mmCIF file of C-alpha atoms and ligand atoms in Angstrom:
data_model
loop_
_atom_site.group_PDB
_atom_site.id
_atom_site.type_symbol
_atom_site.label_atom_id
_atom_site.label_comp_id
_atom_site.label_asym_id
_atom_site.label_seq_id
_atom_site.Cartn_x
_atom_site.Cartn_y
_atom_site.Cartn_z
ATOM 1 C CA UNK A 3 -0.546 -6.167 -13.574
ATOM 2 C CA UNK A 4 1.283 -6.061 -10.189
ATOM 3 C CA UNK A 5 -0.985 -6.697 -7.185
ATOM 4 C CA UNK A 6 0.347 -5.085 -3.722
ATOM 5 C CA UNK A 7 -1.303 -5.474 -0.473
ATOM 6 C CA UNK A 8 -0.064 -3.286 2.587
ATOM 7 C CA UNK A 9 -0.459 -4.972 5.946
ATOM 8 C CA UNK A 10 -0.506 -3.685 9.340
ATOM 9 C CA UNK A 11 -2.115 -4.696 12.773
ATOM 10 C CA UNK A 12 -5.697 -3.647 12.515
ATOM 11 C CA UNK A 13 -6.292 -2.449 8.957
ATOM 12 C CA UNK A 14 -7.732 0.900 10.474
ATOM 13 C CA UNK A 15 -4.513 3.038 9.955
ATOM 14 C CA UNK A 16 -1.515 2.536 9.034
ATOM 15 C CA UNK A 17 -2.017 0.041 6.098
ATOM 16 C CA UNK A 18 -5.094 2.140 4.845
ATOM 17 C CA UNK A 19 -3.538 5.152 4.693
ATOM 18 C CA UNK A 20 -0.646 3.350 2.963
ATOM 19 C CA UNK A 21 -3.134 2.509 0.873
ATOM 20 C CA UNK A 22 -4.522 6.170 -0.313
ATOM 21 C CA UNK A 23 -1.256 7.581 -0.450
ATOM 22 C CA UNK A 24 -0.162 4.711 -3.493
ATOM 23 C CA UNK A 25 -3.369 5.043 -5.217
ATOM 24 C CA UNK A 26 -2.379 8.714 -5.688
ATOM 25 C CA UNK A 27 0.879 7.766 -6.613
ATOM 26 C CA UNK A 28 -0.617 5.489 -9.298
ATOM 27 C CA UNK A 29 -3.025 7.611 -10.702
ATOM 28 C CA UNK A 30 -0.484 10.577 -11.232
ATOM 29 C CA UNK A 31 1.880 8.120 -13.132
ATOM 30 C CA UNK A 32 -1.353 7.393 -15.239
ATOM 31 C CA UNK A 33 -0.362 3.325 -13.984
ATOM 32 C CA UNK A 34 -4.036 2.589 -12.585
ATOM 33 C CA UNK A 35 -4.314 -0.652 -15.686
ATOM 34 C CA UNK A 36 -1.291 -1.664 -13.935
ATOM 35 C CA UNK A 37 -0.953 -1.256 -10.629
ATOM 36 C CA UNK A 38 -3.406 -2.778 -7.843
ATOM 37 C CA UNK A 39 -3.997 -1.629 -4.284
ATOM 38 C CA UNK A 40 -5.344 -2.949 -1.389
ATOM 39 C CA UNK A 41 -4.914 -3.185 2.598
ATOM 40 C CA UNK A 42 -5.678 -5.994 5.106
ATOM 41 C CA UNK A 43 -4.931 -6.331 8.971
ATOM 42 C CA UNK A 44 -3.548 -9.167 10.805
ATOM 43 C CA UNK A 45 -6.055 -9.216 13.283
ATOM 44 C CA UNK A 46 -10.012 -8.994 12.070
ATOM 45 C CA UNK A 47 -11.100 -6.862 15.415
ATOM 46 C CA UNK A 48 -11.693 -3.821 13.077
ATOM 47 C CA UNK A 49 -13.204 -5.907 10.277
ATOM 48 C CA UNK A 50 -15.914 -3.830 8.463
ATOM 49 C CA UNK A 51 -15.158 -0.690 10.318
ATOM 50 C CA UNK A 52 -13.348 2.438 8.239
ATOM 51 C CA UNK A 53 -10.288 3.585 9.054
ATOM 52 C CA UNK A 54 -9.676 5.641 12.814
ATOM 53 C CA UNK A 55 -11.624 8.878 12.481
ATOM 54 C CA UNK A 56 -8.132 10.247 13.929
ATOM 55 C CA UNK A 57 -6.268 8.858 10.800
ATOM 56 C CA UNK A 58 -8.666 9.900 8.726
ATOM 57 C CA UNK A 59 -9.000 13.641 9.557
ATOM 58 C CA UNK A 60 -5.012 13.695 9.556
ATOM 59 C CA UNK A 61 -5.234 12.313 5.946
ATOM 60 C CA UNK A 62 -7.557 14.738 5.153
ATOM 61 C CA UNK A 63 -5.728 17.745 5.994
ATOM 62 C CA UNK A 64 -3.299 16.170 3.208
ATOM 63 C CA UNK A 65 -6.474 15.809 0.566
ATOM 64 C CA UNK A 66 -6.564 11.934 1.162
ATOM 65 C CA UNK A 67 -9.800 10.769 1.484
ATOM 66 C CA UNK A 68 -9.790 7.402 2.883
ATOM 67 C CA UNK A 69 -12.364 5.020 1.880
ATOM 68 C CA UNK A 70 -11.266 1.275 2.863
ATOM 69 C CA UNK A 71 -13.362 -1.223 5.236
ATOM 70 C CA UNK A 72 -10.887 -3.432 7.438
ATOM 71 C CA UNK A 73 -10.854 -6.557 6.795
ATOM 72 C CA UNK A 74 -7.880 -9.508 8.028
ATOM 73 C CA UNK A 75 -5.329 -10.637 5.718
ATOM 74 C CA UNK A 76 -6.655 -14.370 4.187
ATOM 75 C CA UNK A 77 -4.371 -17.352 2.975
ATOM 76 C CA UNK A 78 -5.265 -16.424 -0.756
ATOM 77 C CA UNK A 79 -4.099 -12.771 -0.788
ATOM 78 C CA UNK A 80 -0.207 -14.689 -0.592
ATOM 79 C CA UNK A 81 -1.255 -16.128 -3.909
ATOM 80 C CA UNK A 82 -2.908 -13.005 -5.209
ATOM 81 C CA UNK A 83 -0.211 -10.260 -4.748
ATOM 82 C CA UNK A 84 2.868 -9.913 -5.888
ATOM 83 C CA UNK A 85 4.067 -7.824 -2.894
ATOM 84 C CA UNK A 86 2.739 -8.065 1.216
ATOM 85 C CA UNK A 87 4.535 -4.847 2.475
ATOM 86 C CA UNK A 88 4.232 -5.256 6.621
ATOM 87 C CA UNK A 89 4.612 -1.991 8.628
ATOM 88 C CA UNK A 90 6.902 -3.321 11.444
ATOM 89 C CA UNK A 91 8.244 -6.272 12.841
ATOM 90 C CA UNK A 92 4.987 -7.673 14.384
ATOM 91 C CA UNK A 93 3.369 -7.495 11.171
ATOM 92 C CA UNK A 94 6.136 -9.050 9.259
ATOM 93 C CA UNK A 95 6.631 -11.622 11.996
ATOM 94 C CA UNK A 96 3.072 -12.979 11.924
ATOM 95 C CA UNK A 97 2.962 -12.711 7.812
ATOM 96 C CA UNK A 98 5.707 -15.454 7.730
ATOM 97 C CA UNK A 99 4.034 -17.320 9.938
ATOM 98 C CA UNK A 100 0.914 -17.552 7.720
ATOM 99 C CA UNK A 101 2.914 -17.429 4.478
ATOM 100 C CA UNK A 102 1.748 -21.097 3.088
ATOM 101 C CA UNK A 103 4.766 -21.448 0.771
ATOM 102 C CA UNK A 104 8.602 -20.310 0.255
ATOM 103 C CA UNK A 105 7.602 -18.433 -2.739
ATOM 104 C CA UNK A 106 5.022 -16.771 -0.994
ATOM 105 C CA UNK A 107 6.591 -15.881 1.684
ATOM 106 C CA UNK A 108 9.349 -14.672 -0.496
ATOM 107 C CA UNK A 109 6.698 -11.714 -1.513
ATOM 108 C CA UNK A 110 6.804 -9.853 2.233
ATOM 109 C CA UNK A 111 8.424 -6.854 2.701
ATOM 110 C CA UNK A 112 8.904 -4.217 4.936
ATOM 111 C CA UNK A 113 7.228 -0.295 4.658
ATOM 112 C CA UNK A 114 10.493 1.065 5.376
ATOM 113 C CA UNK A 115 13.247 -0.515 3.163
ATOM 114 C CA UNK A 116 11.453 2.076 0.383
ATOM 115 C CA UNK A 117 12.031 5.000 2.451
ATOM 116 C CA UNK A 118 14.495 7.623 0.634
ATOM 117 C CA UNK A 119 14.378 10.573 3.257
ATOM 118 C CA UNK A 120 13.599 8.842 6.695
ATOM 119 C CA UNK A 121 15.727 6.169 8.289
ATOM 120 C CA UNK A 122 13.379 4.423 9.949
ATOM 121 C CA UNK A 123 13.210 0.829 10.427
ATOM 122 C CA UNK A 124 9.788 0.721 11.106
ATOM 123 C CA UNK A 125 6.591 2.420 10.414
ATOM 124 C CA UNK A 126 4.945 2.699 14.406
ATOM 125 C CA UNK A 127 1.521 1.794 15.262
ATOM 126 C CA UNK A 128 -0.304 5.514 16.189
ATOM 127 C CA UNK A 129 -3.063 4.111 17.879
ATOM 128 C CA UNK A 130 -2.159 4.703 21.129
ATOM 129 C CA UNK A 131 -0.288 7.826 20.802
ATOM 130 C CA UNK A 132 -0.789 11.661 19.855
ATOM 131 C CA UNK A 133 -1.418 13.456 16.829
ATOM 132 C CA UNK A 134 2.606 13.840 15.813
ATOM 133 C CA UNK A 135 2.197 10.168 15.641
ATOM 134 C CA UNK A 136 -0.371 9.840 12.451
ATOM 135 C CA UNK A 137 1.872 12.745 10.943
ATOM 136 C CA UNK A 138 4.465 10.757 11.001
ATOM 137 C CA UNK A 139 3.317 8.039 10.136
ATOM 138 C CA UNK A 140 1.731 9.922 6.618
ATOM 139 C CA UNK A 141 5.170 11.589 6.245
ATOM 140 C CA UNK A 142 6.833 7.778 6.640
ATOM 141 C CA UNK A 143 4.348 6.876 4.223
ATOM 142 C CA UNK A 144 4.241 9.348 1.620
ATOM 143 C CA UNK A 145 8.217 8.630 1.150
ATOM 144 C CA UNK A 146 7.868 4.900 1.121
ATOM 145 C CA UNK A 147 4.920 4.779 -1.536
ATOM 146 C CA UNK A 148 7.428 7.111 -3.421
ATOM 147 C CA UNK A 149 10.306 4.575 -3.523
ATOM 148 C CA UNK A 150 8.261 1.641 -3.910
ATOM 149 C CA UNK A 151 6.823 3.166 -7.195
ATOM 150 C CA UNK A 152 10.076 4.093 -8.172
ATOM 151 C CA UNK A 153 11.326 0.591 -8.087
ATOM 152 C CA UNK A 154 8.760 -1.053 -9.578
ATOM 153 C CA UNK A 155 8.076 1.705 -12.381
ATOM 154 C CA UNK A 156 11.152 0.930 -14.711
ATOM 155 C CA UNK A 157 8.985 -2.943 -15.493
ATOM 156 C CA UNK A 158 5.732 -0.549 -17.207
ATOM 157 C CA UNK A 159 8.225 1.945 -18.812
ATOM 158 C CA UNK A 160 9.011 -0.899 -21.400
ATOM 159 C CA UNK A 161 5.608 -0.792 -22.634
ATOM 160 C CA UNK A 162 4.748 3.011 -22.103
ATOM 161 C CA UNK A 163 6.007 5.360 -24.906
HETATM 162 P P1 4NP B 17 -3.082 -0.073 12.654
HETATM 163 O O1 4NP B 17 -3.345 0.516 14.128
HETATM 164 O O2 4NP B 17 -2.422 -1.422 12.841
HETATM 165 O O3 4NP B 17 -2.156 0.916 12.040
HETATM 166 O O4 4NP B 17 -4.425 -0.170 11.965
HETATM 167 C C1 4NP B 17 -4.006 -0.231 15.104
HETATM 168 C C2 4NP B 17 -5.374 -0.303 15.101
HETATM 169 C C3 4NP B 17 -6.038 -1.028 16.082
HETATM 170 C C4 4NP B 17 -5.311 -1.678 17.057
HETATM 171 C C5 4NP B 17 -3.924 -1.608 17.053
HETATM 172 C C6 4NP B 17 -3.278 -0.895 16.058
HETATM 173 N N1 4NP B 17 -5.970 -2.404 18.063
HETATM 174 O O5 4NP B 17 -5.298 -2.940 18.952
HETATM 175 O O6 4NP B 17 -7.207 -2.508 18.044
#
């Protein structure tokens, strides 16, 4: 089983979304036994709420259908996943900072280092912008969640036919 947990600021869009667009990933590879989801925010503002209605009609015009109540990341999801991908630098910045070992800490990643088709170093926070913003962000998205399977698919093709 491989546990990853996406992290961004307030756990209402960007990290959700991440979220959806791996779990469709997942279930297309037929890796759902394997593979674990989830999403958390740094801060808890947002904790209970679902995701921005603006994120989630954006998703939905893509069939996601986003489901996830925020909640803040906690000290034992570093010992529960194997991966804490952070959307930007803030997020990544503030994971270390919380990260209670080396070998946790050696688990956080960045959104973007699994991008194939965008160059972005970052994946930006929408919530104060337009609508091209939560587009992009999706598009960002569905590339990462792409390469991030990729990488870690070879470990379950051992065991799969
Ligand atoms: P997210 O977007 O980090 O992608 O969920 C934000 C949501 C809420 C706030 C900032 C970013 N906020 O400041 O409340």
């Amino acid at each position: 089983m491989t546990n990853i947990l996406f992290v961004c600021l307030g756990n209402i869009c960007r990290s959700p979304m991440a979220e959806a667009v791996m779990l469709r990933l997942v279930k297309q590879a037929g890796l759902e036994s394997e593979i674990r989801i989830d999403s958390a925010g740094i801060i808890a503002y947002h904790q209970g709420e679902m995701p921005d209605s603006r994120m989630r009609a954006h998703a939905a015009r893509r069939g996601y259908h986003l489901t996830h109540r925020s909640r803040p990341v906690r000290t034992e999801d570093f010992y529960r996943f194997d991966l804490i991908v952070g959307m930007d630098d803030r997020n990544i910045d503030d994971l270390r900072e919380r990260a209670p070992s080396p070998e946790e800490w050696a688990k956080i990643r960045r959104m973007t280092e699994y991008c194939t088709r965008h160059a972005d170093t970052h994946v930006p926070d929408p919530y104060y912008g337009g609508a091209e913003g939560f587009e992009h962000v999706i598009d960002l998205l569905e590339d990462a969640c792409a390469g991030l399977l990729r990488e870690i698919k070879p470990a379950f093709n051992i065991f799969m036919t």
